[in-house]
């Protein structure tokens, strides 16, 4: 831990732009937890908790329920404890959700395409999609080629 800055609940709330009550609630739900307690029994939170809190807020803004957020955070923690990877996974998941919404909106237009146009669209989308899947597999440490 060393020189890592630790925050009291009010400081953390201000940095994360949430209320102290929100932090209390997330702590009760085990979405976040204090790094340790001070000599005067204040809960102290780390930068890692700040990053996790920001991830939670981002997912809430994307309309995830707190239960869904908790499950996702637990799954990502099993994959890696590296915040950079976890942040990237969060970003990718949110982006994927957005793409799925857009694909639903475009579905009526896709159904009106002629077979030749549909085949061209398929080829345009297949290669980047496969590359993304490969990158995720490598990122998650499950590279089938190693």
PDB file of C-alpha atoms in Angstrom, residues 7-15 18 20 23:
ATOM      1  CA  UNK A   7      -9.921   9.094   1.258  1.00  0.00           C
ATOM      2  CA  UNK A   8     -12.542   9.620   3.913  1.00  0.00           C
ATOM      3  CA  UNK A   9     -16.101   9.130   2.726  1.00  0.00           C
ATOM      4  CA  UNK A  10     -16.703  12.860   2.115  1.00  0.00           C
ATOM      5  CA  UNK A  11     -13.543  13.194   0.018  1.00  0.00           C
ATOM      6  CA  UNK A  12     -14.407  10.097  -1.981  1.00  0.00           C
ATOM      7  CA  UNK A  13     -17.958  11.324  -2.545  1.00  0.00           C
ATOM      8  CA  UNK A  14     -16.706  14.663  -3.845  1.00  0.00           C
ATOM      9  CA  UNK A  15     -14.151  13.051  -6.199  1.00  0.00           C
ATOM     10  CA  UNK A  18     -21.888  11.086  -5.620  1.00  0.00           C
ATOM     11  CA  UNK A  20     -21.876  10.070   0.975  1.00  0.00           C
ATOM     12  CA  UNK A  23     -21.225   5.386  -0.811  1.00  0.00           C
TER      13      UNK A  23
END
